Amino acid sequence: MTQLDFGNVGDRACFDLIHLRAYGRIARACDRSAAEATPVLARTLDALSASDVSDPEAPVDDPALHPDAVAYITLGSQLGLTVLRKGIAPDERTGLFALEPDIAAWKAFLRRIEAIPPSSESAARICQDALHAFDIFLSEAERQLSARRQATV
């Protein structure tokens, strides 16, 4: 997604569409239950649904994701967005860029997750599911960016 210019409204809309599709998929895969991130996931989907993008594609069936994997992805990505948000004028922050991170939820998640033994079956499942969630984002980015390139050719 490094090819997107967040100063450009069309590129921000593409970014939101990628995230609308990816977050929609991970929300379905965890049945909208994402541990400490459940309210953040709901706000994220609401913000993306209210943005000027639509999702005309049929839903993809993904395997079930552990709620902690979705919490890690959802809460962690908020922190990364704070860096990206700085390059956008406050009055132009819509969709994902309009959301402020829930630092308390992130800290609560970290406190709880650190009690899980790293070598446990649960930890392995959370890591595997987090990687799958990242793959979902990657596949949606590749799909949208490829479609965009084809539209300009």
Coordinates of C-alpha atoms in Angstrom, one line a residue:
M1 CA 0.0 0.0 0.0
T2 CA 3.1 2.2 -0.1
Q3 CA 2.0 3.4 -3.5
L4 CA -1.0 5.1 -2.0
D5 CA -0.8 8.9 -1.4
F6 CA -2.9 9.6 1.7
G7 CA -3.0 13.3 0.7
N8 CA -5.1 12.2 -2.2
V9 CA -8.9 11.6 -1.6
G10 CA -9.0 8.7 -4.1
D11 CA -6.1 6.9 -2.6
R12 CA -7.7 7.3 0.9
A13 CA -10.9 5.8 -0.5
C14 CA -8.9 2.9 -1.9
F15 CA -7.3 2.4 1.5
D16 CA -10.7 2.4 3.2
L17 CA -12.1 -0.1 0.7
I18 CA -9.2 -2.5 1.3
H19 CA -9.8 -2.2 5.0
L20 CA -13.6 -2.4 4.7
R21 CA -13.3 -5.7 2.9
A22 CA -10.5 -7.1 5.1
Y23 CA -12.1 -6.0 8.4
G24 CA -15.4 -7.4 7.2
R25 CA -13.8 -10.8 6.5
I26 CA -12.0 -10.9 9.9
A27 CA -15.2 -9.8 11.7
R28 CA -17.1 -12.6 10.1
A29 CA -14.3 -15.1 10.9
C30 CA -14.4 -14.2 14.6
D31 CA -18.2 -13.7 14.8
R32 CA -17.5 -10.1 15.7
S33 CA -15.9 -11.3 19.0
A34 CA -12.5 -9.8 19.4
A35 CA -11.8 -9.8 23.1
E36 CA -10.8 -6.3 24.3
A37 CA -11.1 -5.1 20.7
T38 CA -14.7 -6.0 20.2
P39 CA -16.0 -2.4 20.6
V40 CA -13.0 -1.1 18.5
L41 CA -13.8 -3.6 15.7
A42 CA -17.4 -2.4 15.7
R43 CA -16.4 1.2 15.5
T44 CA -13.9 0.4 12.7
L45 CA -16.6 -1.3 10.7
D46 CA -19.0 1.6 11.3
A47 CA -16.5 4.2 10.3
L48 CA -15.6 2.3 7.1
S49 CA -19.3 1.6 6.3
A50 CA -20.0 5.4 6.7
S51 CA -17.1 6.3 4.4
D52 CA -17.6 7.0 0.7
V53 CA -16.7 3.4 -0.4
S54 CA -19.0 0.5 -1.1
D55 CA -18.4 -3.2 -0.9
P56 CA -20.2 -4.8 -3.9
E57 CA -18.3 -8.1 -3.6
A58 CA -19.8 -11.3 -2.1
P59 CA -18.3 -12.2 1.2
V60 CA -15.4 -14.6 1.3
D61 CA -15.6 -17.6 3.7
D62 CA -12.5 -17.6 5.9
P63 CA -11.7 -20.1 8.6
A64 CA -12.6 -19.1 12.2
L65 CA -10.1 -16.7 13.8
H66 CA -9.2 -16.7 17.5
P67 CA -10.6 -13.5 19.1
D68 CA -7.2 -12.7 20.5
A69 CA -5.7 -12.7 17.0
V70 CA -8.3 -10.3 15.8
A71 CA -7.7 -8.1 18.9
Y72 CA -4.0 -8.0 18.2
I73 CA -4.6 -7.0 14.5
T74 CA -7.4 -4.5 15.3
L75 CA -5.8 -2.8 18.3
G76 CA -2.3 -2.8 16.9
S77 CA -3.3 -1.3 13.6
Q78 CA -4.8 1.6 15.4
L79 CA -1.4 2.5 16.6
G80 CA 0.1 2.4 13.1
L81 CA -2.7 4.6 11.9
T82 CA -1.6 7.4 14.3
V83 CA 1.5 7.7 12.2
L84 CA -0.3 7.8 8.9
R85 CA -3.0 10.2 10.2
K86 CA -0.4 12.9 10.9
G87 CA 0.0 13.4 7.1
I88 CA -3.7 14.2 6.7
A89 CA -5.3 17.5 7.6
P90 CA -7.7 17.1 10.5
D91 CA -10.7 18.1 8.5
E92 CA -9.9 15.5 5.8
R93 CA -9.7 12.5 8.3
T94 CA -12.6 10.2 7.4
G95 CA -13.0 6.5 7.5
L96 CA -10.2 4.8 9.4
F97 CA -8.3 8.1 9.6
A98 CA -11.1 9.6 11.8
L99 CA -10.6 7.0 14.5
E100 CA -8.4 7.6 17.5
P101 CA -6.7 4.6 19.1
D102 CA -8.1 3.0 22.2
I103 CA -4.9 2.9 24.2
A104 CA -6.6 1.5 27.3
A105 CA -8.0 -1.5 25.3
W106 CA -4.5 -2.1 23.9
K107 CA -2.9 -2.1 27.4
A108 CA -5.6 -4.3 28.8
F109 CA -5.1 -6.8 25.9
L110 CA -1.3 -6.8 26.5
R111 CA -1.7 -7.4 30.2
R112 CA -4.0 -10.3 29.6
I113 CA -2.1 -11.9 26.7
E114 CA 1.2 -11.8 28.4
A115 CA -0.2 -14.5 30.9
I116 CA -0.5 -17.0 28.0
P117 CA 2.6 -19.2 28.0
P118 CA 4.4 -18.6 24.7
S119 CA 4.8 -22.4 24.0
S120 CA 1.2 -23.2 24.6
E121 CA -1.3 -24.5 22.0
S122 CA -3.4 -21.4 22.5
A123 CA -0.4 -19.1 21.8
A124 CA 0.4 -21.1 18.6
R125 CA -3.2 -20.8 17.5
I126 CA -3.3 -17.0 18.1
C127 CA -0.1 -16.5 16.2
Q128 CA -1.3 -18.7 13.3
D129 CA -4.6 -16.8 13.2
A130 CA -3.0 -13.4 13.3
L131 CA -0.8 -14.4 10.3
H132 CA -4.0 -15.5 8.5
A133 CA -5.6 -12.2 9.3
F134 CA -2.5 -10.4 7.9
D135 CA -2.9 -12.5 4.8
I136 CA -6.5 -11.4 4.5
F137 CA -5.4 -7.8 4.5
L138 CA -2.7 -8.6 2.0
S139 CA -5.1 -10.3 -0.4
E140 CA -7.5 -7.4 -0.3
A141 CA -4.8 -4.9 -0.9
E142 CA -3.5 -6.9 -3.8
R143 CA -7.0 -7.3 -5.3
Q144 CA -7.9 -3.6 -5.0
L145 CA -4.5 -2.2 -6.1
S146 CA -4.4 -4.6 -9.0
A147 CA -7.9 -3.6 -10.1
R148 CA -6.9 0.1 -9.8
R149 CA -3.8 -0.5 -12.0
Q150 CA -6.0 -2.2 -14.6
A151 CA -8.5 0.6 -14.6
T152 CA -5.8 3.1 -15.4
V153 CA -4.3 1.1 -18.3

